Short mmCIF file of C-alpha atoms and ligand atoms in Angstrom, two decimals:
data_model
loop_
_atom_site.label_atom_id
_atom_site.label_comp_id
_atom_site.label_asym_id
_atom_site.label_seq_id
_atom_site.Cartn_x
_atom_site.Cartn_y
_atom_site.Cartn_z
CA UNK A 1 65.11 176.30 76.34
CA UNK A 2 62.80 173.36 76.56
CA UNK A 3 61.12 171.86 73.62
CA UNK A 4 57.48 172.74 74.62
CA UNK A 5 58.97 176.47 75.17
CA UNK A 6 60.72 176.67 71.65
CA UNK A 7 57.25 174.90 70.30
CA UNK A 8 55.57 177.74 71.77
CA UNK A 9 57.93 180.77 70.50
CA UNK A 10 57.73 179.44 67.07
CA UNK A 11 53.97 179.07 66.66
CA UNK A 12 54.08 182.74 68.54
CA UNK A 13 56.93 184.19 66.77
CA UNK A 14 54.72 186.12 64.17
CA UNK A 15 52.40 187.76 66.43
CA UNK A 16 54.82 188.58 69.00
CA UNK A 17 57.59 190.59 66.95
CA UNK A 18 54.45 192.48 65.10
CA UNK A 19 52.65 192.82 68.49
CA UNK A 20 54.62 192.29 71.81
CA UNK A 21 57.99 192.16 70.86
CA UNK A 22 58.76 194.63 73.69
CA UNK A 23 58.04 191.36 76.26
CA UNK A 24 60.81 189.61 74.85
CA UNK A 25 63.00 192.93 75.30
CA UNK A 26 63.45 193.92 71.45
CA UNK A 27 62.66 196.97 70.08
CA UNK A 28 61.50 196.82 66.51
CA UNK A 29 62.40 200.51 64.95
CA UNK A 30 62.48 198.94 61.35
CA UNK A 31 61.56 195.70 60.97
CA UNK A 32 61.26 194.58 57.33
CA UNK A 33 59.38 192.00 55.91
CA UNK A 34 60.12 189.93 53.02
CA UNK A 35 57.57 186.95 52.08
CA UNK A 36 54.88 186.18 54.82
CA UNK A 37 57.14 186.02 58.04
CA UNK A 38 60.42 185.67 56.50
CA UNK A 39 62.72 187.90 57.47
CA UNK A 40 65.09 189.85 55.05
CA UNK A 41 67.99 189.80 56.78
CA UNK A 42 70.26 192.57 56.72
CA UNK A 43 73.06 192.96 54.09
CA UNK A 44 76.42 193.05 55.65
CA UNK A 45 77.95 196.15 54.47
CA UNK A 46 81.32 194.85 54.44
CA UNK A 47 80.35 192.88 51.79
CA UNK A 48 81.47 194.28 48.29
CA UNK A 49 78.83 195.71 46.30
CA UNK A 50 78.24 193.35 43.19
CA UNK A 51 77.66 194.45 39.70
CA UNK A 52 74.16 193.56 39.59
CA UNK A 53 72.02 192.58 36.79
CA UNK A 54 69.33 194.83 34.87
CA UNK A 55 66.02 193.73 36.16
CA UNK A 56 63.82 193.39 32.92
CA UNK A 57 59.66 193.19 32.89
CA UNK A 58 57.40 195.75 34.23
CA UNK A 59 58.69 198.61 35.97
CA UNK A 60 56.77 197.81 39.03
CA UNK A 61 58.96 196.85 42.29
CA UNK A 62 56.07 195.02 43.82
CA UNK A 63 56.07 192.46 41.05
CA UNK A 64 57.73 189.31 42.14
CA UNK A 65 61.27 188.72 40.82
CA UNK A 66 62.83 185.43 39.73
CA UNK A 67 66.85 185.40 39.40
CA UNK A 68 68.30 183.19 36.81
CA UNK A 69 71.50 181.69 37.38
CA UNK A 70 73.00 180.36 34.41
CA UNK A 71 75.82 177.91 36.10
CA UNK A 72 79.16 177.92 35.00
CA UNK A 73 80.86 180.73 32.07
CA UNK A 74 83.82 182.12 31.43
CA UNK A 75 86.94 179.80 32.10
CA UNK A 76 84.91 177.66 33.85
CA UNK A 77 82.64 174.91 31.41
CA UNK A 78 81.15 173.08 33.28
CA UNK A 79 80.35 169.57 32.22
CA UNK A 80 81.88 168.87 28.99
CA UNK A 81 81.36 166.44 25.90
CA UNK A 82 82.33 165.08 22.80
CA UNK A 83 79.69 165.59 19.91
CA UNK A 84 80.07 163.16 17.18
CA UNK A 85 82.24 164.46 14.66
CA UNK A 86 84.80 166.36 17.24
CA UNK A 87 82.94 169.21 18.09
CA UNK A 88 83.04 170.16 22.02
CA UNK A 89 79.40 170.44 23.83
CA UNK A 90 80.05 173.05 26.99
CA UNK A 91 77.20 173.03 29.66
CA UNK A 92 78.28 176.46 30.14
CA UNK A 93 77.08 177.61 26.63
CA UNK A 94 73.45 175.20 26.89
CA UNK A 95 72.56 176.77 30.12
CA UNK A 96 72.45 179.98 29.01
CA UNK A 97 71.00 179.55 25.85
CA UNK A 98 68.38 177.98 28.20
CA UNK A 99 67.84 180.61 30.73
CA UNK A 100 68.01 183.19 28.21
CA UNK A 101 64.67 181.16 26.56
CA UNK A 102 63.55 181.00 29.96
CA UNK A 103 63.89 184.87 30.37
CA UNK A 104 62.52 185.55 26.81
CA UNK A 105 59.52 183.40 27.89
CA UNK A 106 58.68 185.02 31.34
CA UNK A 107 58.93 188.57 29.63
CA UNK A 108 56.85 187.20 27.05
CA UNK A 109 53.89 186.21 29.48
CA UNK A 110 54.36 189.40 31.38
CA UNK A 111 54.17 190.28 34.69
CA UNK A 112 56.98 188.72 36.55
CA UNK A 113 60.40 190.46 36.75
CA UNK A 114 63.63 188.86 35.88
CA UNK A 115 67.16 189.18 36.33
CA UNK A 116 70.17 186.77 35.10
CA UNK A 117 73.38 186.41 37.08
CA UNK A 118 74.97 186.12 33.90
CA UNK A 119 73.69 186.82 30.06
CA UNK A 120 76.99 186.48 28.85
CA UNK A 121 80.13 184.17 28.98
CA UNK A 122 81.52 184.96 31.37
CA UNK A 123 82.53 183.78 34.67
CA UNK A 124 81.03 184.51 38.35
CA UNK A 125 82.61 183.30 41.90
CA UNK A 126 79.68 181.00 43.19
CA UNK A 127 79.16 182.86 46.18
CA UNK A 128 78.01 185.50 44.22
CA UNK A 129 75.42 184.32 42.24
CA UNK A 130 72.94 183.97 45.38
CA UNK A 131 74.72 187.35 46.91
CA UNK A 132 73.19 188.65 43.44
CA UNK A 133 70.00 187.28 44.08
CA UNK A 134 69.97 188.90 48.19
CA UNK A 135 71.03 192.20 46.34
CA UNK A 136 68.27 192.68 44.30
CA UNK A 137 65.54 191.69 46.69
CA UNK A 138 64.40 188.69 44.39
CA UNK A 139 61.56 186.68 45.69
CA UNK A 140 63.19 183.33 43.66
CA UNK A 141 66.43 181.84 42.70
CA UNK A 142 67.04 179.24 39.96
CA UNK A 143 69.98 177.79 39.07
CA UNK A 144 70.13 176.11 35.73
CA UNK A 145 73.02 173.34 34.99
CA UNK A 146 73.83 170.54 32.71
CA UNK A 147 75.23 167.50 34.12
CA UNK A 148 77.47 164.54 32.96
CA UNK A 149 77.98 160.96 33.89
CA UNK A 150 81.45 160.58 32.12
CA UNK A 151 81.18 157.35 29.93
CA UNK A 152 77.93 156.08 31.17
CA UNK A 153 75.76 157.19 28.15
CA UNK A 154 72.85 155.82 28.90
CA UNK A 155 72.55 157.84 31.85
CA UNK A 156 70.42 160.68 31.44
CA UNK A 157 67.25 162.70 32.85
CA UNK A 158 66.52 166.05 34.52
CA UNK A 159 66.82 166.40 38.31
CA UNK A 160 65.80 168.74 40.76
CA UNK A 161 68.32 170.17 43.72
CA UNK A 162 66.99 171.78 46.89
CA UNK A 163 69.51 172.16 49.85
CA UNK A 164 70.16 169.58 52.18
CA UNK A 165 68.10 170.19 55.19
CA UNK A 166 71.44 169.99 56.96
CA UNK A 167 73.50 172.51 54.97
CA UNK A 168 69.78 174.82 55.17
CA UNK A 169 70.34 174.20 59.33
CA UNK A 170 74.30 175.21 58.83
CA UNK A 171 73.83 178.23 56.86
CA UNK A 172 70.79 179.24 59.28
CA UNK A 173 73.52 178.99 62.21
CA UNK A 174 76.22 180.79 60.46
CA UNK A 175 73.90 183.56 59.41
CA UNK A 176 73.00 183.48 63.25
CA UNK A 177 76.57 183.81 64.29
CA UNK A 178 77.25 186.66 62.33
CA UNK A 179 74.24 188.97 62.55
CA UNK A 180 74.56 188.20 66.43
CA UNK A 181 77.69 189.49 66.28
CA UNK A 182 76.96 192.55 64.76
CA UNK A 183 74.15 192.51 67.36
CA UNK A 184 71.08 193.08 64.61
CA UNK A 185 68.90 190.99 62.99
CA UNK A 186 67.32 192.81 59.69
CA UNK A 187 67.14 196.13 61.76
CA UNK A 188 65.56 193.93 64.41
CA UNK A 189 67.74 195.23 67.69
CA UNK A 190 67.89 192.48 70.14
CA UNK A 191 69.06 193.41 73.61
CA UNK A 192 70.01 191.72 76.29
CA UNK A 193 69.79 187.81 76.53
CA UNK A 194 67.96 186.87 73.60
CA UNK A 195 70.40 185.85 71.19
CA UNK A 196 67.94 182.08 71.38
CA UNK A 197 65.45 184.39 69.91
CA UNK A 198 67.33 185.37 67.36
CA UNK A 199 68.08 181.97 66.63
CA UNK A 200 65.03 180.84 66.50
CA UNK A 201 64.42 183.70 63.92
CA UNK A 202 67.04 182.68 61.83
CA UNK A 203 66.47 179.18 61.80
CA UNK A 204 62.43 179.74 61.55
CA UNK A 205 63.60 182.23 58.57
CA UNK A 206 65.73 179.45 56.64
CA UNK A 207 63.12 176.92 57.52
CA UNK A 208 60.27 178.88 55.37
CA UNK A 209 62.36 179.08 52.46
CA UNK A 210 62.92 175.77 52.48
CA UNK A 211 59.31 175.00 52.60
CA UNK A 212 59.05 177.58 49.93
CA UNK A 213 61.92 176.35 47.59
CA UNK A 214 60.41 172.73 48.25
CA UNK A 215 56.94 173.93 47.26
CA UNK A 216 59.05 175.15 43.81
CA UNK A 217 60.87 172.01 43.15
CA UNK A 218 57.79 170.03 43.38
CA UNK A 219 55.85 172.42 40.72
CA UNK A 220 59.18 172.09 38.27
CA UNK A 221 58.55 168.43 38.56
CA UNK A 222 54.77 168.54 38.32
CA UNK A 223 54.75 170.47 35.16
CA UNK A 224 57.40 168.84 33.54
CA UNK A 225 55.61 165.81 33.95
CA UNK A 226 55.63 163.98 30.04
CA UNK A 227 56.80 167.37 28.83
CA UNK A 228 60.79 166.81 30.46
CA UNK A 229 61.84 163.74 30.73
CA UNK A 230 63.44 163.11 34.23
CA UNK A 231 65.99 161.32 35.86
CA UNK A 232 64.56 157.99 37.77
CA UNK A 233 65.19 159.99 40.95
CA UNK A 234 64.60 163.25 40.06
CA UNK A 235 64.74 164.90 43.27
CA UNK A 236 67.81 165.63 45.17
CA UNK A 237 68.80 167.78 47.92
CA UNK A 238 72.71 168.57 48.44
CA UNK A 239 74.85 170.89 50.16
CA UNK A 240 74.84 173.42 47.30
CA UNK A 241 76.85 176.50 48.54
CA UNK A 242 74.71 178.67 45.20
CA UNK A 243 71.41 177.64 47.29
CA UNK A 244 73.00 178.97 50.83
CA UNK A 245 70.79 182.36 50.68
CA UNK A 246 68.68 182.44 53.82
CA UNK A 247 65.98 184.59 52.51
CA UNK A 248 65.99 183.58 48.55
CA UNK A 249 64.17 180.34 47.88
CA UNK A 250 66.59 178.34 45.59
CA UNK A 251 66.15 175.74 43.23
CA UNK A 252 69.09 174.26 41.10
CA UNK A 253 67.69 172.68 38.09
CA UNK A 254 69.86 169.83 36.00
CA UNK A 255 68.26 169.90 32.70
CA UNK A 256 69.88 166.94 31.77
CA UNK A 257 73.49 164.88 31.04
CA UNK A 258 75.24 166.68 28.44
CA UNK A 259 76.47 162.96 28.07
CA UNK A 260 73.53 161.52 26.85
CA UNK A 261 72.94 161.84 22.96
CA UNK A 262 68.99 162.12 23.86
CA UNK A 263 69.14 164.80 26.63
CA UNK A 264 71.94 166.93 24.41
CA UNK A 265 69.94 167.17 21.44
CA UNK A 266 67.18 168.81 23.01
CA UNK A 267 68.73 170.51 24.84
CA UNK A 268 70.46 171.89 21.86
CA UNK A 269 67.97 172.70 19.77
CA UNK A 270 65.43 175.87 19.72
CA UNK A 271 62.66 173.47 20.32
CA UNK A 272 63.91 171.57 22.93
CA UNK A 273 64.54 174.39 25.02
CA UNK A 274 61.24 175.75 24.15
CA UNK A 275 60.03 173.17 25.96
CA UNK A 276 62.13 173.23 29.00
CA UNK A 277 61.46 177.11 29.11
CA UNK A 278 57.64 176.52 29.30
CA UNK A 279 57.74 173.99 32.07
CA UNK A 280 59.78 176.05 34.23
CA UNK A 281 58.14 179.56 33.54
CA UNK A 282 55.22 177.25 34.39
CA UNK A 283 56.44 176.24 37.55
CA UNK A 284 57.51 179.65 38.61
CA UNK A 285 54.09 181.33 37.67
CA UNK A 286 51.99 178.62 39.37
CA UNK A 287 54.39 179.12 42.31
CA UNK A 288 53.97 183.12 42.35
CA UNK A 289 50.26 182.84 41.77
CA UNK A 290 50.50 180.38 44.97
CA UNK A 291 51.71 183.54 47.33
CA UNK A 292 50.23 186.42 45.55
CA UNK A 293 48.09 188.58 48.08
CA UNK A 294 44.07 187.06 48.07
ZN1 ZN B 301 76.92 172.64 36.43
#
């Protein structure tokens, strides 16, 4: 497929699958639409129904839903540090005393739905916690961590993770491979040769939320501005297998080094994660109110 061609398809893509999809030789019996164009791609039913979270806030399934993903729990502690005076600081135990304010601050406000991959301590396979997020139809995925920098105290600062545009392009294929395999894309049925299409689909699908989680990275940084104090380079993209859903906008959010005696006392105390709470229920209101219908 030539560049001009594949130009072409994706400016068109929209318009032909809700108009003349039948020129391209699919047949649309379903289709189902997520945010704007995304797609919601299919769950595979092979994979094993998770325990999902309650979804708390209104009762109302066309309010958007944010996921919380406290990182870490159970066995696992994440980053971990000596407080003065021998007591251990576990980044497992400050991010969810943080997401839980975040929660407790969205409900507050009204209006948004929430879910948390974990309220508890306890532990959840990685993979999971943006399975969870797929599962429940969320419209936004944030994972909250703690970070460290071993001895270098003076290192310290919040950051902001989206995925690597490469690892976003990686996932997008994989996702490709396998719903082409099980020859459906979201209820989409593609026949005959246009498996490109559906790659194109994917890829255009993966793109968007990477645009979208972008869009949400930048507000987290915008209204933390003198509220949080950041890291000199505050935003980061990685290959972050929690951020690999292709239809969930993800953000992973370091709050800060559990290593540095600045960033650990707010981030252990009410206030301080008062503040952290505002700034990102902020963030993910001003980003809602961005894609709310006119
Ligand atoms: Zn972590």
């Amino acid at each position: 497929m030539s560049v001009r061609s594949l130009l072409l398809l994706i400016v068109a893509v929209p318009a032909l699958l809700l108009g003349g999809a039948a020129a391209l030789g699919m047949t649309i019996p379903v289709p189902e639409w997520g945010r704007d164009y995304v797609l919601r791609f299919a769950l595979d039913p092979q994979d094993a129904p998770l325990d999902l979270p309650e979804i708390e806030g209104p009762d109302d399934p066309t309010r958007p839903l944010v996921v919380i993903d406290a990182g870490h729990g159970g066995r696992d502690p994440g980053s971990v540090a000596g407080e003065e005076g021998g007591a251990q600081v576990l980044e497992k135990d400050i991010v969810l005393s943080l997401a839980l304010a975040l929660r407790d601050e969205l409900l507050a406000e009204g209006g948004i739905r929430v879910a948390l991959t974990r309220d508890d301590d306890r532990i959840i396979v990685l993979a999971d916690r943006p399975q969870i997020a797929r599962q429940l139809g969320a419209d936004l995925f944030l994972s909250v961590h703690a970070d460290s920098a071993g001895d270098r105290r003076d290192v310290g600062g919040a950051s902001i993770y989206t995925l690597s545009n490469e690892a976003s392009s990686e996932a997008a294929a994989r996702f490709a491979e396998r719903e082409n395999a099980a020859d459906r894309l979201n209820g989409i049925t593609i026949e005959g040769q246009s498996e490109e299409v559906s790659n194109i689909l994917v890829e255009l699908s993966q793109q968007r939320t990477q645009e979208d989680a972008t869009d949400f990275a930048s507000l987290i940084a915008r209204e933390g501005q003198g509220r949080i104090r950041f890291h000199p380079q505050p935003r980061r993209s990685a290959e972050l297998a929690v951020l690999r859903a292709p239809d969930v906008p993800g953000v992973l959010f370091e709050s800060g080094f559990v290593t540095n005696d600045a960033d650990r006392s707010r981030l252990m105390t009410e206030e301080g994660r008062a503040e952290y709470a505002a700034v990102l229920a902020r963030a993910i209101r001003v980003y809602f109110a961005r894609r709310a219908e006119p």
